[in-house]
mmCIF file of C-alpha atoms in Angstrom:
data_model
loop_
_atom_site.group_PDB
_atom_site.id
_atom_site.type_symbol
_atom_site.label_atom_id
_atom_site.label_comp_id
_atom_site.label_asym_id
_atom_site.label_seq_id
_atom_site.Cartn_x
_atom_site.Cartn_y
_atom_site.Cartn_z
ATOM 1 C CA GLY A 1 33.775 70.029 75.493
ATOM 2 C CA ALA A 2 35.802 73.207 75.113
ATOM 3 C CA ALA A 3 35.383 73.040 71.329
ATOM 4 C CA ALA A 4 31.612 72.587 71.629
ATOM 5 C CA LEU A 5 31.415 75.569 73.981
ATOM 6 C CA LEU A 6 33.426 77.791 71.648
ATOM 7 C CA LEU A 7 31.513 76.722 68.524
ATOM 8 C CA SER A 8 28.285 77.846 70.170
ATOM 9 C CA GLN A 9 29.740 81.387 70.367
ATOM 10 C CA THR A 10 30.069 81.657 66.579
ATOM 11 C CA PRO A 11 27.424 83.359 64.392
ATOM 12 C CA TYR A 12 25.904 79.877 64.005
ATOM 13 C CA PRO A 13 25.289 78.644 67.566
ATOM 14 C CA LEU A 14 23.891 75.322 66.343
ATOM 15 C CA LEU A 15 27.488 74.376 65.518
ATOM 16 C CA GLY A 16 27.903 73.823 69.244
ATOM 17 C CA TRP A 17 25.822 70.652 68.903
ATOM 18 C CA LEU A 18 28.016 69.302 66.113
ATOM 19 C CA LEU A 19 30.579 67.644 68.381
ATOM 20 C CA PRO A 20 28.157 66.171 70.970
ATOM 21 C CA LEU A 21 25.885 64.687 68.297
ATOM 22 C CA GLY A 22 28.895 63.557 66.289
ATOM 23 C CA SER A 23 30.353 61.844 69.363
ATOM 24 C CA ILE A 24 27.086 60.020 70.009
ATOM 25 C CA GLY A 25 26.952 58.953 66.355
ATOM 26 C CA VAL A 26 30.498 57.577 66.561
ATOM 27 C CA LEU A 27 29.578 55.631 69.706
ATOM 28 C CA PHE A 28 26.713 53.928 67.889
ATOM 29 C CA ALA A 29 28.906 53.300 64.848
ATOM 30 C CA LEU A 30 31.519 51.592 67.031
ATOM 31 C CA GLY A 31 28.890 49.697 69.028
ATOM 32 C CA ALA A 32 30.097 51.381 72.228
ATOM 33 C CA GLN A 33 26.823 53.055 73.178
ATOM 34 C CA GLY A 34 26.464 50.683 76.130
ATOM 35 C CA GLN A 35 29.933 51.359 77.540
ATOM 36 C CA PRO A 36 30.242 53.550 80.663
ATOM 37 C CA TRP A 37 32.884 55.747 79.025
ATOM 38 C CA GLY A 38 30.474 56.343 76.144
ATOM 39 C CA TRP A 39 27.775 57.522 78.537
ATOM 40 C CA CYS A 40 30.270 59.838 80.245
ATOM 41 C CA LEU A 41 31.427 61.263 76.901
ATOM 42 C CA ALA A 42 27.866 61.934 75.752
ATOM 43 C CA ALA A 43 26.761 63.542 79.039
ATOM 44 C CA GLY A 44 29.883 65.695 79.333
ATOM 45 C CA SER A 45 29.832 66.965 75.748
ATOM 46 C CA ILE A 46 26.108 67.805 75.904
ATOM 47 C CA ALA A 47 26.626 69.671 79.190
ATOM 48 C CA ALA A 48 29.489 71.663 77.661
ATOM 49 C CA ALA A 49 27.304 72.595 74.671
ATOM 50 C CA LEU A 50 24.536 73.738 77.022
ATOM 51 C CA LEU A 51 27.058 75.836 78.950
ATOM 52 C CA GLY A 52 28.067 77.466 75.683
ATOM 53 C CA LEU A 53 24.480 78.363 74.865
ATOM 54 C CA ALA A 54 23.993 79.716 78.403
ATOM 55 C CA GLU A 55 27.132 81.822 77.936
ATOM 56 C CA ARG A 56 25.809 83.131 74.632
ATOM 57 C CA GLU A 57 22.466 84.122 76.182
ATOM 58 C CA GLY A 58 24.182 85.789 79.142
ATOM 59 C CA MET A 59 22.306 83.690 81.672
ATOM 60 C CA SER A 60 22.852 84.107 85.386
ATOM 61 C CA LEU A 61 25.004 81.639 87.293
ATOM 62 C CA GLU A 62 21.874 80.194 88.864
ATOM 63 C CA ARG A 63 20.340 79.327 85.478
ATOM 64 C CA ARG A 64 23.643 78.061 84.076
ATOM 65 C CA ALA A 65 23.628 75.279 86.655
ATOM 66 C CA TRP A 66 20.888 73.562 84.618
ATOM 67 C CA ALA A 67 23.531 72.864 81.961
ATOM 68 C CA TYR A 68 24.840 70.116 84.261
ATOM 69 C CA LEU A 69 21.483 68.330 84.133
ATOM 70 C CA PRO A 70 22.779 65.716 81.617
ATOM 71 C CA VAL A 71 25.542 64.821 84.074
ATOM 72 C CA ILE A 72 23.000 64.407 86.888
ATOM 73 C CA ALA A 73 20.918 62.271 84.521
ATOM 74 C CA LEU A 74 24.031 60.144 83.931
ATOM 75 C CA ALA A 75 24.230 59.303 87.637
ATOM 76 C CA ALA A 76 20.484 58.689 87.925
ATOM 77 C CA VAL A 77 19.916 56.611 84.770
ATOM 78 C CA PHE A 78 23.163 54.650 84.743
ATOM 79 C CA PRO A 79 21.912 52.048 87.307
ATOM 80 C CA LEU A 80 19.174 51.174 84.787
ATOM 81 C CA ALA A 81 21.654 50.531 81.957
ATOM 82 C CA PRO A 82 21.721 46.975 80.542
ATOM 83 C CA GLY A 83 25.386 46.374 81.443
ATOM 84 C CA TYR A 84 25.295 48.050 84.850
ATOM 85 C CA ARG A 85 25.544 44.821 86.884
ATOM 86 C CA GLU A 86 28.499 43.635 84.816
ATOM 87 C CA PHE A 87 30.169 47.026 85.276
ATOM 88 C CA ILE A 88 29.697 46.873 89.052
ATOM 89 C CA GLY A 89 30.917 43.274 89.093
ATOM 90 C CA ALA A 90 34.079 44.234 87.201
ATOM 91 C CA ALA A 91 34.721 47.098 89.641
ATOM 92 C CA ALA A 92 34.222 44.729 92.606
ATOM 93 C CA ASP A 93 36.617 42.178 91.083
ATOM 94 C CA ALA A 94 39.229 44.898 90.615
ATOM 95 C CA ILE A 95 38.867 45.945 94.257
ATOM 96 C CA LYS A 96 39.184 42.327 95.462
ATOM 97 C CA SER A 97 42.281 41.763 93.337
ATOM 98 C CA GLU A 98 43.771 44.900 94.896
ATOM 99 C CA GLU A 99 43.117 43.363 98.317
ATOM 100 C CA GLY A 100 45.033 40.236 97.309
ATOM 101 C CA ARG A 101 47.928 42.334 96.039
ATOM 102 C CA GLN A 102 48.127 44.364 99.238
ATOM 103 C CA LEU A 103 48.002 41.232 101.402
ATOM 104 C CA ALA A 104 50.791 39.667 99.324
ATOM 105 C CA VAL A 105 52.939 42.769 99.831
ATOM 106 C CA LEU A 106 52.119 42.672 103.546
ATOM 107 C CA GLN A 107 53.360 39.093 103.863
ATOM 108 C CA THR A 108 56.777 40.077 102.498
ATOM 109 C CA THR A 109 57.044 43.127 104.755
ATOM 110 C CA PRO A 110 59.247 42.577 107.829
ATOM 111 C CA MET A 111 57.146 43.342 110.906
ATOM 112 C CA ALA A 112 55.831 41.657 114.017
ATOM 113 C CA ALA A 113 53.049 39.073 113.640
ATOM 114 C CA ASP A 114 50.517 41.082 115.642
ATOM 115 C CA GLN A 115 51.249 44.145 113.541
ATOM 116 C CA LYS A 116 50.647 42.124 110.370
ATOM 117 C CA VAL A 117 47.300 40.954 111.733
ATOM 118 C CA ALA A 118 46.281 44.534 112.542
ATOM 119 C CA ALA A 119 47.416 45.732 109.107
ATOM 120 C CA ALA A 120 45.515 42.899 107.402
ATOM 121 C CA GLN A 121 42.352 43.852 109.295
ATOM 122 C CA LEU A 122 42.804 47.475 108.275
ATOM 123 C CA ILE A 123 43.223 46.452 104.623
ATOM 124 C CA ALA A 124 40.136 44.227 104.814
ATOM 125 C CA SER A 125 38.007 47.011 106.302
ATOM 126 C CA GLY A 126 39.160 49.435 103.613
ATOM 127 C CA ILE A 127 38.361 46.915 100.883
ATOM 128 C CA GLN A 128 34.895 46.291 102.336
ATOM 129 C CA PHE A 129 34.245 50.025 102.376
ATOM 130 C CA GLY A 130 35.388 50.268 98.761
ATOM 131 C CA LEU A 131 33.072 47.397 97.791
ATOM 132 C CA LEU A 132 30.181 49.131 99.541
ATOM 133 C CA LEU A 133 30.813 52.332 97.589
ATOM 134 C CA ALA A 134 31.223 50.478 94.285
ATOM 135 C CA GLN A 135 28.006 48.527 94.719
ATOM 136 C CA ASN A 136 25.876 51.525 95.702
ATOM 137 C CA VAL A 137 27.257 54.936 94.691
ATOM 138 C CA LEU A 138 29.687 54.351 91.833
ATOM 139 C CA PRO A 139 27.446 56.371 89.426
ATOM 140 C CA MET A 140 27.706 59.304 91.838
ATOM 141 C CA PHE A 141 31.491 59.197 91.527
ATOM 142 C CA LEU A 142 31.049 59.241 87.737
ATOM 143 C CA PHE A 143 28.890 62.366 88.189
ATOM 144 C CA VAL A 144 31.651 64.078 90.175
ATOM 145 C CA TRP A 145 34.309 63.100 87.638
ATOM 146 C CA VAL A 146 32.365 64.191 84.541
ATOM 147 C CA ALA A 147 31.190 67.437 86.207
ATOM 148 C CA LEU A 148 34.827 68.239 87.004
ATOM 149 C CA LEU A 149 35.810 67.551 83.384
ATOM 150 C CA VAL A 150 33.033 69.843 82.116
ATOM 151 C CA HIS A 151 34.219 72.591 84.470
ATOM 152 C CA LEU A 152 37.800 72.168 83.214
ATOM 153 C CA ALA A 153 36.518 72.276 79.623
ATOM 154 C CA GLU A 154 34.863 75.609 80.370
ATOM 155 C CA ARG A 155 38.104 76.944 81.878
ATOM 156 C CA LEU A 156 40.030 75.776 78.811
ATOM 157 C CA ALA A 157 37.494 77.442 76.499
ATOM 158 C CA ARG A 158 37.883 80.723 78.386
ATOM 159 C CA ARG A 159 41.670 80.533 78.091
ATOM 160 C CA LEU A 160 41.495 79.848 74.347
ATOM 161 C CA ALA A 161 39.006 82.688 73.872
ATOM 162 C CA ASP A 162 41.395 85.046 75.669
ATOM 163 C CA LEU A 163 44.240 83.977 73.376
ATOM 164 C CA VAL A 164 42.264 84.968 70.267
ATOM 165 C CA ARG A 165 41.184 88.221 71.979
ATOM 166 C CA ARG A 166 37.510 87.355 72.061
ATOM 167 C CA PRO A 167 37.033 86.774 75.788
ATOM 168 C CA LEU A 168 33.896 85.142 77.079
ATOM 169 C CA THR A 169 31.696 87.077 79.464
ATOM 170 C CA GLY A 170 30.060 86.001 82.668
ATOM 171 C CA ASN A 171 33.050 84.535 84.528
ATOM 172 C CA PHE A 172 31.394 84.242 87.936
ATOM 173 C CA PRO A 173 33.522 83.647 91.058
ATOM 174 C CA PHE A 174 32.994 80.594 93.230
ATOM 175 C CA GLU A 175 31.673 82.815 96.035
ATOM 176 C CA GLN A 176 28.559 83.560 93.930
ATOM 177 C CA MET A 177 27.682 79.913 93.266
ATOM 178 C CA ARG A 178 23.958 79.322 93.652
ATOM 179 C CA LEU A 179 21.820 76.446 92.389
ATOM 180 C CA PRO A 180 18.350 77.069 90.935
ATOM 181 C CA ASP A 181 15.429 76.556 93.296
ATOM 182 C CA GLY A 182 14.008 73.808 91.087
ATOM 183 C CA MET A 183 17.054 71.633 91.787
ATOM 184 C CA VAL A 184 15.616 70.836 95.211
ATOM 185 C CA TRP A 185 12.848 68.816 93.545
ATOM 186 C CA LEU A 186 15.457 66.493 92.058
ATOM 187 C CA LEU A 187 16.735 65.940 95.591
ATOM 188 C CA VAL A 188 13.196 65.267 96.805
ATOM 189 C CA ALA A 189 12.618 62.804 93.955
ATOM 190 C CA GLY A 190 15.816 60.922 94.802
ATOM 191 C CA LEU A 191 14.959 60.745 98.499
ATOM 192 C CA ALA A 192 11.438 59.561 97.642
ATOM 193 C CA LEU A 193 12.867 56.665 95.608
ATOM 194 C CA VAL A 194 15.119 55.770 98.543
ATOM 195 C CA VAL A 195 12.181 55.784 100.963
ATOM 196 C CA LEU A 196 10.125 53.523 98.664
ATOM 197 C CA ARG A 197 12.981 50.948 98.811
ATOM 198 C CA ASP A 198 12.005 49.378 95.505
ATOM 199 C CA PRO A 199 15.001 47.204 94.470
ATOM 200 C CA ARG A 200 14.596 48.329 90.857
ATOM 201 C CA THR A 201 14.877 52.062 91.609
ATOM 202 C CA LEU A 202 16.753 52.171 94.922
ATOM 203 C CA ALA A 203 20.134 52.694 93.240
ATOM 204 C CA VAL A 204 18.591 55.424 91.066
ATOM 205 C CA GLY A 205 17.325 57.275 94.135
ATOM 206 C CA VAL A 206 20.587 56.903 96.068
ATOM 207 C CA ASN A 207 22.737 58.247 93.244
ATOM 208 C CA LEU A 208 20.289 60.994 92.240
ATOM 209 C CA ALA A 209 19.952 62.256 95.819
ATOM 210 C CA GLY A 210 23.689 61.897 96.420
ATOM 211 C CA SER A 211 24.664 63.806 93.272
ATOM 212 C CA VAL A 212 22.283 66.714 93.911
ATOM 213 C CA GLY A 213 23.254 66.672 97.594
ATOM 214 C CA LEU A 214 26.921 67.064 96.653
ATOM 215 C CA ALA A 215 26.007 70.052 94.464
ATOM 216 C CA PHE A 216 24.216 71.676 97.401
ATOM 217 C CA ALA A 217 27.205 70.856 99.615
ATOM 218 C CA LEU A 218 29.407 72.792 97.174
ATOM 219 C CA GLN A 219 27.017 75.731 97.453
ATOM 220 C CA GLY A 220 27.236 75.408 101.234
ATOM 221 C CA VAL A 221 31.041 75.579 101.022
ATOM 222 C CA SER A 222 30.670 78.797 99.026
ATOM 223 C CA VAL A 223 28.370 80.252 101.691
ATOM 224 C CA VAL A 224 30.724 79.298 104.526
ATOM 225 C CA LYS A 225 33.711 80.722 102.657
ATOM 226 C CA VAL A 226 31.970 84.067 102.171
ATOM 227 C CA TYR A 227 31.043 84.115 105.863
ATOM 228 C CA LEU A 228 34.624 83.398 106.971
ATOM 229 C CA VAL A 229 36.166 85.918 104.553
ATOM 230 C CA THR A 230 33.814 88.702 105.672
ATOM 231 C CA HIS A 231 34.797 87.939 109.249
ATOM 232 C CA GLY A 232 38.519 88.393 108.644
ATOM 233 C CA MET A 233 39.884 84.942 107.748
ATOM 234 C CA THR A 234 42.371 84.609 104.889
ATOM 235 C CA PRO A 235 41.794 82.122 102.018
ATOM 236 C CA GLY A 236 44.805 80.037 103.077
ATOM 237 C CA LEU A 237 43.535 79.713 106.628
ATOM 238 C CA ILE A 238 40.078 78.813 105.333
ATOM 239 C CA ALA A 239 41.573 76.037 103.174
ATOM 240 C CA LEU A 240 43.432 74.628 106.190
ATOM 241 C CA LEU A 241 40.265 74.782 108.268
ATOM 242 C CA PHE A 242 38.262 72.861 105.657
ATOM 243 C CA LEU A 243 41.060 70.294 105.256
ATOM 244 C CA PHE A 244 41.339 69.734 109.021
ATOM 245 C CA THR A 245 37.565 69.391 109.365
ATOM 246 C CA LEU A 246 37.399 66.996 106.423
ATOM 247 C CA LEU A 247 40.115 64.762 107.876
ATOM 248 C CA THR A 248 38.738 64.686 111.412
ATOM 249 C CA MET A 249 34.999 64.358 110.737
ATOM 250 C CA TRP A 250 34.574 63.804 106.993
ATOM 251 C CA PRO A 251 31.023 62.383 107.097
ATOM 252 C CA ILE A 252 29.745 65.410 109.011
ATOM 253 C CA LEU A 253 31.280 68.152 106.847
ATOM 254 C CA PRO A 254 29.506 67.250 103.544
ATOM 255 C CA LEU A 255 26.163 66.835 105.324
ATOM 256 C CA ALA A 256 26.547 70.125 107.177
ATOM 257 C CA CYS A 257 27.559 71.983 103.994
ATOM 258 C CA ALA A 258 24.620 70.436 102.091
ATOM 259 C CA ALA A 259 22.260 71.650 104.836
ATOM 260 C CA VAL A 260 23.739 75.161 104.606
ATOM 261 C CA GLY A 261 23.372 75.095 100.818
ATOM 262 C CA LEU A 262 19.711 74.072 101.093
ATOM 263 C CA LEU A 263 18.983 76.777 103.658
ATOM 264 C CA ASP A 264 20.631 79.323 101.363
ATOM 265 C CA LEU A 265 17.833 78.757 98.835
ATOM 266 C CA TRP A 266 15.334 80.318 101.229
ATOM 267 C CA LEU A 267 17.449 82.550 103.484
ATOM 268 C CA ASP A 268 19.831 83.909 100.806
ATOM 269 C CA PHE A 269 22.730 84.343 103.233
ATOM 270 C CA ARG A 270 24.928 86.194 100.713
ATOM 271 C CA ARG A 271 22.170 88.542 99.436
ATOM 272 C CA LEU A 272 22.552 87.356 95.831
ATOM 273 C CA GLU A 273 18.872 87.673 94.938
ATOM 274 C CA PRO A 274 17.666 91.009 93.498
ATOM 275 C CA ARG A 275 16.288 93.345 96.167
ATOM 276 C CA ALA A 276 13.925 96.271 96.074
ATOM 277 C CA GLU A 277 15.446 99.687 95.442
ATOM 278 C CA GLY A 278 14.899 100.877 98.992
ATOM 279 C CA GLU A 279 16.674 97.883 100.525
ATOM 280 C CA LYS A 280 20.411 98.422 100.921
ATOM 281 C CA GLN A 281 23.224 96.441 102.440
ATOM 282 C CA GLN A 282 24.411 97.651 105.792
ATOM 283 C CA GLY A 283 28.076 98.570 105.923
ATOM 284 C CA GLY A 284 28.850 96.939 102.595
ATOM 285 C CA ASN A 285 28.794 93.483 104.235
ATOM 286 C CA LEU A 286 27.944 90.701 101.768
ATOM 287 C CA TRP A 287 26.818 88.487 104.630
ATOM 288 C CA LYS A 288 23.111 88.755 105.436
#
């Protein structure tokens, strides 16, 4: 991914597509085009190439977010893949075998009988939760993983460009993260597929809505961080606050941050959208 991004900065930007298309060709040559890792490799390399082209054109951070569209497509289309059921079945078998291993370790652990029963129930509930995630939102976890790899590829490309003294421009801070307005329609499409409850497309809707929702939650985290910083909190204290909130009420925090991220599309809390010349910030405060 880093190589594809850097090749797109050369005088021949089409070279940026050399590695993604070459990787896809190798997958077909090896007969691995149906493997999940092949899908992840193709989506990640294409996204990195698109990021390189966005960097070359000097696009805004909002428009650069569209480069991750292949990764979102990975999460949405993967449930329709021919080997998806076998992949989910293999993941479920791995989780069940882990349950057996943990129960075997528990039997050899010296503790009271009632404590063993309570520990076995805790293990069983955790395994059931893992099975529920694997059977419904495993493609969404692939989206998170591949998106993280693409982000790390971009960071690596920037470091390599600095080493050769040709730094890349447009290194936006996390506090300016903003998704394009059109991304909300992907969320609407995913929720619509969930509401229809068609067995053939339900998994597509769940993973599409979940992936886009996580992206908006990340934007919401950026908004909340800017708000807390402008009101005197240090970054370390903010990190502890997020960690404590995540541990104590983890289902609520992502939903609340996603709601804040969605509202930011219309309310522009951080005043990132261009304003008329006569409109000025009051007191230099970034918070609206």
